[in-house]
Amino acid sequence: MWRRIVCSIGNLFKMGAKASKCKSPEGRSFPFLEDKSTIEVMKETRTFFILRGLPGSGKSSVAKKIVERYPSISVMASADHWKISPLPKESETDSSRYDKLDQQIKQCLGDKQIVVVDDTHHTRERLDYLFDLAKEKDYIVFIVDLRPANNDLDSLAKSNRNYTVQQLKLMEPELQKNIIPYYFGWFLARQDAEKMRTNAMDFLDEIWKNETFVEEFVKYAKSDSKENFNLKEYFQKKPSVLHCTTKFCDYGAVPNCESYAGSKIVGDSLSRCFVLKVSALFITPRTLGARVELDEDQQLLWPKDEEAVGSGDQVNLPHSSRSHITLACAPGEHAVQTGLDLLDILKAEKSEAQPHPQVRMEQGQCCCLGEGRWIMNLSNSIKVKTLFSGFYAIKKSTAE
Ligand code: 2AM
């Protein structure tokens, strides 16, 4: 009966805790209800659940289970509670119908870490409105699709006397569509994101004390005032939620993104936690980023068609070499540049054209690759806890 967010894989990583069997009493499985590691990370993260499906598909029972699983940090906002019918009367507008529910949702965002919205969510307009609310408060969105087994609307209508098959059929086509996000990725838990930000700032502070760096970097930085150059001010454009992109989809416009979004591995991994290994920090005149080295299981989520890394070049890099977290960008630069800078650095590191100057730093060995490109390979890698999901809000800001 339920699709999309299901946890059936034999776990992709463990945080010391043993992966639990992922079965709910009805035989359905959800990492956020059953998987110990995911539950721990959920407690450190802000998540916004959008339960989606026809009336009677089981949304309310899942919503109830989420709230029971996370007492005191979660809240449910339900359309039923406010007597909102999924099919409006002709005289009704969405804004008046949803007024009370939306007031409740807005009040809960920020107040509670986990907000669960129980409604059919069968119109794109409504979803976009909720995606925006979640984005404003930096919540990670989990869409949970609940679909009737074999599309059996007759049984659903029989068990749910408020609706006829015809009415269900009006809502069904939209609910059959997969919602393709702007991008899929691993979103860092709040404390771990803070840890990464602190590490990045410490890195900037320390490297700025090194004369070799200052002299080399400032030459290439895109700044009119080289004398008063300030490294931290230069990198002040920062993403509000740190993440490691797996697949950029542009809401479906990117080739092959539908097959990625519909793949079993993605379906099995949505809303599940993963621990990523950060092995290096790097800086260029354009971006500041963290290199992420994926383990075998995490690589399964890396798009197969992505690399092509180095094709046409002399230096070939392994699959998923681009995986990274954007920490900040220079003025006028977009986050997408960070991955390109990382690939460029890795290729330069591999090429034997010239010896690279090295600087010893507190967290590791820092290497200059010319043209303002520096990478610090960490002596001790940093582990960051993340949740896998999509970013769905319609992009407005240029900082992402
Ligand atoms: P990032 O992964 O380097 O941070 C939204 O713009 C997110 O999708 C950003 O985080 C960005 O980069 C990533 N992104 C944007 N355009 C992209 C593209 N063409 N290819 C891959 N990732 C992209």
PDB file of N, CA and C in Angstrom, residues 199-273:
ATOM      1  N   ASN A 199      34.715  24.639  11.885  1.00  0.00           N
ATOM      2  CA  ASN A 199      35.953  24.143  11.279  1.00  0.00           C
ATOM      3  C   ASN A 199      36.391  25.007  10.113  1.00  0.00           C
ATOM      4  N   ALA A 200      35.407  25.394   9.293  1.00  0.00           N
ATOM      5  CA  ALA A 200      35.715  26.207   8.117  1.00  0.00           C
ATOM      6  C   ALA A 200      36.274  27.571   8.551  1.00  0.00           C
ATOM      7  N   MET A 201      35.661  28.168   9.578  1.00  0.00           N
ATOM      8  CA  MET A 201      36.123  29.485  10.033  1.00  0.00           C
ATOM      9  C   MET A 201      37.517  29.381  10.669  1.00  0.00           C
ATOM     10  N   ASP A 202      37.748  28.300  11.436  1.00  0.00           N
ATOM     11  CA  ASP A 202      39.079  28.093  12.025  1.00  0.00           C
ATOM     12  C   ASP A 202      40.125  27.948  10.923  1.00  0.00           C
ATOM     13  N   PHE A 203      39.724  27.244   9.876  1.00  0.00           N
ATOM     14  CA  PHE A 203      40.620  27.043   8.727  1.00  0.00           C
ATOM     15  C   PHE A 203      40.983  28.393   8.102  1.00  0.00           C
ATOM     16  N   LEU A 204      39.970  29.241   7.905  1.00  0.00           N
ATOM     17  CA  LEU A 204      40.238  30.561   7.309  1.00  0.00           C
ATOM     18  C   LEU A 204      41.138  31.396   8.227  1.00  0.00           C
ATOM     19  N   ASP A 205      40.809  31.359   9.544  1.00  0.00           N
ATOM     20  CA  ASP A 205      41.625  32.135  10.509  1.00  0.00           C
ATOM     21  C   ASP A 205      43.081  31.705  10.448  1.00  0.00           C
ATOM     22  N   GLU A 206      43.294  30.397  10.450  1.00  0.00           N
ATOM     23  CA  GLU A 206      44.665  29.892  10.526  1.00  0.00           C
ATOM     24  C   GLU A 206      45.430  30.141   9.230  1.00  0.00           C
ATOM     25  N   ILE A 207      44.775  29.879   8.126  1.00  0.00           N
ATOM     26  CA  ILE A 207      45.499  30.007   6.850  1.00  0.00           C
ATOM     27  C   ILE A 207      45.803  31.483   6.534  1.00  0.00           C
ATOM     28  N   TRP A 208      44.949  32.351   7.072  1.00  0.00           N
ATOM     29  CA  TRP A 208      45.155  33.789   6.845  1.00  0.00           C
ATOM     30  C   TRP A 208      46.403  34.289   7.571  1.00  0.00           C
ATOM     31  N   LYS A 209      46.885  33.504   8.551  1.00  0.00           N
ATOM     32  CA  LYS A 209      48.115  33.901   9.272  1.00  0.00           C
ATOM     33  C   LYS A 209      49.359  33.487   8.502  1.00  0.00           C
ATOM     34  N   ASN A 210      49.169  32.705   7.449  1.00  0.00           N
ATOM     35  CA  ASN A 210      50.323  32.209   6.715  1.00  0.00           C
ATOM     36  C   ASN A 210      50.658  33.144   5.544  1.00  0.00           C
ATOM     37  N   GLU A 211      51.867  33.688   5.576  1.00  0.00           N
ATOM     38  CA  GLU A 211      52.234  34.702   4.572  1.00  0.00           C
ATOM     39  C   GLU A 211      52.247  34.152   3.153  1.00  0.00           C
ATOM     40  N   THR A 212      52.716  32.902   3.006  1.00  0.00           N
ATOM     41  CA  THR A 212      52.778  32.299   1.668  1.00  0.00           C
ATOM     42  C   THR A 212      51.375  32.247   1.070  1.00  0.00           C
ATOM     43  N   PHE A 213      50.403  31.842   1.910  1.00  0.00           N
ATOM     44  CA  PHE A 213      49.019  31.773   1.438  1.00  0.00           C
ATOM     45  C   PHE A 213      48.512  33.158   1.045  1.00  0.00           C
ATOM     46  N   VAL A 214      48.675  34.112   1.963  1.00  0.00           N
ATOM     47  CA  VAL A 214      48.108  35.458   1.738  1.00  0.00           C
ATOM     48  C   VAL A 214      48.637  36.026   0.420  1.00  0.00           C
ATOM     49  N   GLU A 215      49.942  35.914   0.250  1.00  0.00           N
ATOM     50  CA  GLU A 215      50.558  36.479  -0.942  1.00  0.00           C
ATOM     51  C   GLU A 215      50.020  35.810  -2.217  1.00  0.00           C
ATOM     52  N   GLU A 216      49.940  34.488  -2.168  1.00  0.00           N
ATOM     53  CA  GLU A 216      49.506  33.747  -3.364  1.00  0.00           C
ATOM     54  C   GLU A 216      48.023  33.949  -3.636  1.00  0.00           C
ATOM     55  N   PHE A 217      47.197  33.825  -2.589  1.00  0.00           N
ATOM     56  CA  PHE A 217      45.738  33.828  -2.766  1.00  0.00           C
ATOM     57  C   PHE A 217      45.215  35.193  -3.208  1.00  0.00           C
ATOM     58  N   VAL A 218      45.685  36.241  -2.540  1.00  0.00           N
ATOM     59  CA  VAL A 218      45.134  37.579  -2.795  1.00  0.00           C
ATOM     60  C   VAL A 218      45.356  38.000  -4.249  1.00  0.00           C
ATOM     61  N   LYS A 219      46.458  37.501  -4.826  1.00  0.00           N
ATOM     62  CA  LYS A 219      46.751  37.788  -6.242  1.00  0.00           C
ATOM     63  C   LYS A 219      45.586  37.370  -7.152  1.00  0.00           C
ATOM     64  N   TYR A 220      44.942  36.248  -6.782  1.00  0.00           N
ATOM     65  CA  TYR A 220      43.900  35.673  -7.653  1.00  0.00           C
ATOM     66  C   TYR A 220      42.473  35.999  -7.207  1.00  0.00           C
ATOM     67  N   ALA A 221      42.347  36.521  -5.966  1.00  0.00           N
ATOM     68  CA  ALA A 221      41.000  36.805  -5.450  1.00  0.00           C
ATOM     69  C   ALA A 221      40.350  37.898  -6.289  1.00  0.00           C
ATOM     70  N   LYS A 222      39.028  37.764  -6.448  1.00  0.00           N
ATOM     71  CA  LYS A 222      38.320  38.767  -7.262  1.00  0.00           C
ATOM     72  C   LYS A 222      37.912  39.931  -6.371  1.00  0.00           C
ATOM     73  N   SER A 223      38.881  40.774  -6.085  1.00  0.00           N
ATOM     74  CA  SER A 223      38.591  41.895  -5.190  1.00  0.00           C
ATOM     75  C   SER A 223      39.294  43.137  -5.708  1.00  0.00           C
ATOM     76  N   ASP A 224      38.571  44.270  -5.629  1.00  0.00           N
ATOM     77  CA  ASP A 224      39.171  45.521  -6.110  1.00  0.00           C
ATOM     78  C   ASP A 224      40.222  46.030  -5.151  1.00  0.00           C
ATOM     79  N   SER A 225      39.995  45.740  -3.857  1.00  0.00           N
ATOM     80  CA  SER A 225      40.908  46.311  -2.879  1.00  0.00           C
ATOM     81  C   SER A 225      41.775  45.221  -2.274  1.00  0.00           C
ATOM     82  N   LYS A 226      42.928  45.006  -2.892  1.00  0.00           N
ATOM     83  CA  LYS A 226      43.844  43.947  -2.454  1.00  0.00           C
ATOM     84  C   LYS A 226      44.484  44.299  -1.101  1.00  0.00           C
ATOM     85  N   GLU A 227      44.651  45.617  -0.835  1.00  0.00           N
ATOM     86  CA  GLU A 227      45.308  46.013   0.431  1.00  0.00           C
ATOM     87  C   GLU A 227      44.433  45.686   1.633  1.00  0.00           C
ATOM     88  N   ASN A 228      43.130  45.999   1.485  1.00  0.00           N
ATOM     89  CA  ASN A 228      42.232  45.773   2.628  1.00  0.00           C
ATOM     90  C   ASN A 228      41.491  44.450   2.521  1.00  0.00           C
ATOM     91  N   PHE A 229      42.059  43.522   1.801  1.00  0.00           N
ATOM     92  CA  PHE A 229      41.350  42.254   1.568  1.00  0.00           C
ATOM     93  C   PHE A 229      41.103  41.524   2.888  1.00  0.00           C
ATOM     94  N   ASN A 230      39.855  41.033   3.048  1.00  0.00           N
ATOM     95  CA  ASN A 230      39.506  40.314   4.274  1.00  0.00           C
ATOM     96  C   ASN A 230      38.875  38.968   3.863  1.00  0.00           C
ATOM     97  N   LEU A 231      39.570  37.893   4.237  1.00  0.00           N
ATOM     98  CA  LEU A 231      39.177  36.562   3.749  1.00  0.00           C
ATOM     99  C   LEU A 231      37.766  36.168   4.195  1.00  0.00           C
ATOM    100  N   LYS A 232      37.447  36.455   5.451  1.00  0.00           N
ATOM    101  CA  LYS A 232      36.123  36.048   5.965  1.00  0.00           C
ATOM    102  C   LYS A 232      35.001  36.855   5.311  1.00  0.00           C
ATOM    103  N   GLU A 233      35.262  38.116   5.089  1.00  0.00           N
ATOM    104  CA  GLU A 233      34.229  38.931   4.416  1.00  0.00           C
ATOM    105  C   GLU A 233      34.046  38.494   2.970  1.00  0.00           C
ATOM    106  N   TYR A 234      35.151  38.086   2.371  1.00  0.00           N
ATOM    107  CA  TYR A 234      35.121  37.629   0.974  1.00  0.00           C
ATOM    108  C   TYR A 234      34.201  36.409   0.838  1.00  0.00           C
ATOM    109  N   PHE A 235      34.262  35.511   1.830  1.00  0.00           N
ATOM    110  CA  PHE A 235      33.452  34.282   1.788  1.00  0.00           C
ATOM    111  C   PHE A 235      32.202  34.403   2.651  1.00  0.00           C
ATOM    112  N   GLN A 236      31.480  35.503   2.513  1.00  0.00           N
ATOM    113  CA  GLN A 236      30.311  35.648   3.409  1.00  0.00           C
ATOM    114  C   GLN A 236      29.020  35.081   2.823  1.00  0.00           C
ATOM    115  N   LYS A 237      29.033  34.620   1.606  1.00  0.00           N
ATOM    116  CA  LYS A 237      27.828  34.049   1.000  1.00  0.00           C
ATOM    117  C   LYS A 237      27.774  32.552   1.340  1.00  0.00           C
ATOM    118  N   LYS A 238      26.888  32.221   2.298  1.00  0.00           N
ATOM    119  CA  LYS A 238      26.900  30.843   2.820  1.00  0.00           C
ATOM    120  C   LYS A 238      25.531  30.198   2.699  1.00  0.00           C
ATOM    121  N   PRO A 239      25.484  28.903   2.388  1.00  0.00           N
ATOM    122  CA  PRO A 239      24.171  28.235   2.327  1.00  0.00           C
ATOM    123  C   PRO A 239      23.551  28.139   3.715  1.00  0.00           C
ATOM    124  N   SER A 240      22.221  28.253   3.787  1.00  0.00           N
ATOM    125  CA  SER A 240      21.583  28.234   5.109  1.00  0.00           C
ATOM    126  C   SER A 240      21.525  26.821   5.689  1.00  0.00           C
ATOM    127  N   VAL A 241      21.400  25.823   4.824  1.00  0.00           N
ATOM    128  CA  VAL A 241      21.438  24.437   5.309  1.00  0.00           C
ATOM    129  C   VAL A 241      22.583  23.729   4.585  1.00  0.00           C
ATOM    130  N   LEU A 242      23.521  23.198   5.355  1.00  0.00           N
ATOM    131  CA  LEU A 242      24.651  22.539   4.696  1.00  0.00           C
ATOM    132  C   LEU A 242      24.225  21.175   4.170  1.00  0.00           C
ATOM    133  N   HIS A 243      24.703  20.849   2.979  1.00  0.00           N
ATOM    134  CA  HIS A 243      24.331  19.563   2.391  1.00  0.00           C
ATOM    135  C   HIS A 243      25.384  19.106   1.398  1.00  0.00           C
ATOM    136  N   CYS A 244      25.297  17.843   1.056  1.00  0.00           N
ATOM    137  CA  CYS A 244      26.145  17.280   0.006  1.00  0.00           C
ATOM    138  C   CYS A 244      25.195  16.812  -1.092  1.00  0.00           C
ATOM    139  N   THR A 245      25.191  17.510  -2.213  1.00  0.00           N
ATOM    140  CA  THR A 245      24.275  17.170  -3.316  1.00  0.00           C
ATOM    141  C   THR A 245      24.657  15.815  -3.919  1.00  0.00           C
ATOM    142  N   THR A 246      23.656  14.966  -4.172  1.00  0.00           N
ATOM    143  CA  THR A 246      23.946  13.747  -4.950  1.00  0.00           C
ATOM    144  C   THR A 246      23.524  13.985  -6.399  1.00  0.00           C
ATOM    145  N   LYS A 247      22.257  14.403  -6.588  1.00  0.00           N
ATOM    146  CA  LYS A 247      21.769  14.596  -7.959  1.00  0.00           C
ATOM    147  C   LYS A 247      21.053  15.933  -8.065  1.00  0.00           C
ATOM    148  N   PHE A 248      21.548  16.769  -8.956  1.00  0.00           N
ATOM    149  CA  PHE A 248      20.880  18.027  -9.239  1.00  0.00           C
ATOM    150  C   PHE A 248      19.809  17.734 -10.287  1.00  0.00           C
ATOM    151  N   CYS A 249      18.549  18.075 -10.010  1.00  0.00           N
ATOM    152  CA  CYS A 249      17.436  17.696 -10.897  1.00  0.00           C
ATOM    153  C   CYS A 249      16.758  18.889 -11.558  1.00  0.00           C
ATOM    154  N   ASP A 250      16.866  20.055 -10.956  1.00  0.00           N
ATOM    155  CA  ASP A 250      16.173  21.246 -11.454  1.00  0.00           C
ATOM    156  C   ASP A 250      14.682  20.948 -11.683  1.00  0.00           C
ATOM    157  N   TYR A 251      14.071  20.312 -10.717  1.00  0.00           N
ATOM    158  CA  TYR A 251      12.633  19.983 -10.704  1.00  0.00           C
ATOM    159  C   TYR A 251      12.213  19.089 -11.877  1.00  0.00           C
ATOM    160  N   GLY A 252      13.153  18.372 -12.439  1.00  0.00           N
ATOM    161  CA  GLY A 252      12.794  17.444 -13.522  1.00  0.00           C
ATOM    162  C   GLY A 252      13.385  17.841 -14.861  1.00  0.00           C
ATOM    163  N   ALA A 253      14.000  19.015 -14.923  1.00  0.00           N
ATOM    164  CA  ALA A 253      14.504  19.500 -16.222  1.00  0.00           C
ATOM    165  C   ALA A 253      15.816  18.820 -16.634  1.00  0.00           C
ATOM    166  N   VAL A 254      16.533  18.248 -15.665  1.00  0.00           N
ATOM    167  CA  VAL A 254      17.837  17.650 -15.984  1.00  0.00           C
ATOM    168  C   VAL A 254      17.637  16.232 -16.542  1.00  0.00           C
ATOM    169  N   PRO A 255      18.303  15.879 -17.633  1.00  0.00           N
ATOM    170  CA  PRO A 255      18.123  14.543 -18.213  1.00  0.00           C
ATOM    171  C   PRO A 255      18.421  13.445 -17.184  1.00  0.00           C
ATOM    172  N   ASN A 256      17.654  12.399 -17.233  1.00  0.00           N
ATOM    173  CA  ASN A 256      17.827  11.213 -16.369  1.00  0.00           C
ATOM    174  C   ASN A 256      17.436  11.409 -14.909  1.00  0.00           C
ATOM    175  N   CYS A 257      16.993  12.600 -14.551  1.00  0.00           N
ATOM    176  CA  CYS A 257      16.711  12.781 -13.121  1.00  0.00           C
ATOM    177  C   CYS A 257      15.468  11.999 -12.689  1.00  0.00           C
ATOM    178  N   GLU A 258      14.537  11.764 -13.624  1.00  0.00           N
ATOM    179  CA  GLU A 258      13.328  11.009 -13.251  1.00  0.00           C
ATOM    180  C   GLU A 258      13.698   9.578 -12.907  1.00  0.00           C
ATOM    181  N   SER A 259      14.623   9.005 -13.662  1.00  0.00           N
ATOM    182  CA  SER A 259      14.977   7.610 -13.370  1.00  0.00           C
ATOM    183  C   SER A 259      15.760   7.550 -12.055  1.00  0.00           C
ATOM    184  N   TYR A 260      16.572   8.570 -11.798  1.00  0.00           N
ATOM    185  CA  TYR A 260      17.266   8.609 -10.499  1.00  0.00           C
ATOM    186  C   TYR A 260      16.239   8.725  -9.373  1.00  0.00           C
ATOM    187  N   ALA A 261      15.306   9.664  -9.532  1.00  0.00           N
ATOM    188  CA  ALA A 261      14.305   9.890  -8.477  1.00  0.00           C
ATOM    189  C   ALA A 261      13.443   8.652  -8.237  1.00  0.00           C
ATOM    190  N   GLY A 262      13.198   7.889  -9.303  1.00  0.00           N
ATOM    191  CA  GLY A 262      12.332   6.722  -9.161  1.00  0.00           C
ATOM    192  C   GLY A 262      13.086   5.449  -8.839  1.00  0.00           C
ATOM    193  N   SER A 263      14.410   5.535  -8.694  1.00  0.00           N
ATOM    194  CA  SER A 263      15.190   4.306  -8.480  1.00  0.00           C
ATOM    195  C   SER A 263      14.950   3.744  -7.084  1.00  0.00           C
ATOM    196  N   LYS A 264      15.184   2.450  -6.969  1.00  0.00           N
ATOM    197  CA  LYS A 264      14.937   1.776  -5.682  1.00  0.00           C
ATOM    198  C   LYS A 264      15.867   2.315  -4.594  1.00  0.00           C
ATOM    199  N   ILE A 265      17.114   2.530  -4.973  1.00  0.00           N
ATOM    200  CA  ILE A 265      18.069   2.977  -3.951  1.00  0.00           C
ATOM    201  C   ILE A 265      17.660   4.341  -3.383  1.00  0.00           C
ATOM    202  N   VAL A 266      17.163   5.219  -4.251  1.00  0.00           N
ATOM    203  CA  VAL A 266      16.719   6.538  -3.764  1.00  0.00           C
ATOM    204  C   VAL A 266      15.474   6.363  -2.890  1.00  0.00           C
ATOM    205  N   GLY A 267      14.513   5.591  -3.368  1.00  0.00           N
ATOM    206  CA  GLY A 267      13.297   5.340  -2.580  1.00  0.00           C
ATOM    207  C   GLY A 267      13.628   4.759  -1.211  1.00  0.00           C
ATOM    208  N   ASP A 268      14.570   3.830  -1.194  1.00  0.00           N
ATOM    209  CA  ASP A 268      14.935   3.186   0.077  1.00  0.00           C
ATOM    210  C   ASP A 268      15.712   4.118   1.009  1.00  0.00           C
ATOM    211  N   SER A 269      16.345   5.114   0.427  1.00  0.00           N
ATOM    212  CA  SER A 269      17.241   5.951   1.234  1.00  0.00           C
ATOM    213  C   SER A 269      16.597   7.238   1.731  1.00  0.00           C
ATOM    214  N   LEU A 270      15.479   7.636   1.107  1.00  0.00           N
ATOM    215  CA  LEU A 270      14.848   8.897   1.516  1.00  0.00           C
ATOM    216  C   LEU A 270      14.499   8.848   2.995  1.00  0.00           C
ATOM    217  N   SER A 271      14.829   9.884   3.682  1.00  0.00           N
ATOM    218  CA  SER A 271      14.580  10.085   5.119  1.00  0.00           C
ATOM    219  C   SER A 271      15.482   9.228   6.003  1.00  0.00           C
ATOM    220  N   ARG A 272      16.447   8.544   5.425  1.00  0.00           N
ATOM    221  CA  ARG A 272      17.356   7.707   6.220  1.00  0.00           C
ATOM    222  C   ARG A 272      18.619   8.499   6.576  1.00  0.00           C
ATOM    223  N   CYS A 273      19.233   8.159   7.697  1.00  0.00           N
ATOM    224  CA  CYS A 273      20.454   8.882   8.055  1.00  0.00           C
ATOM    225  C   CYS A 273      21.700   8.192   7.505  1.00  0.00           C
TER     226      CYS A 273
END
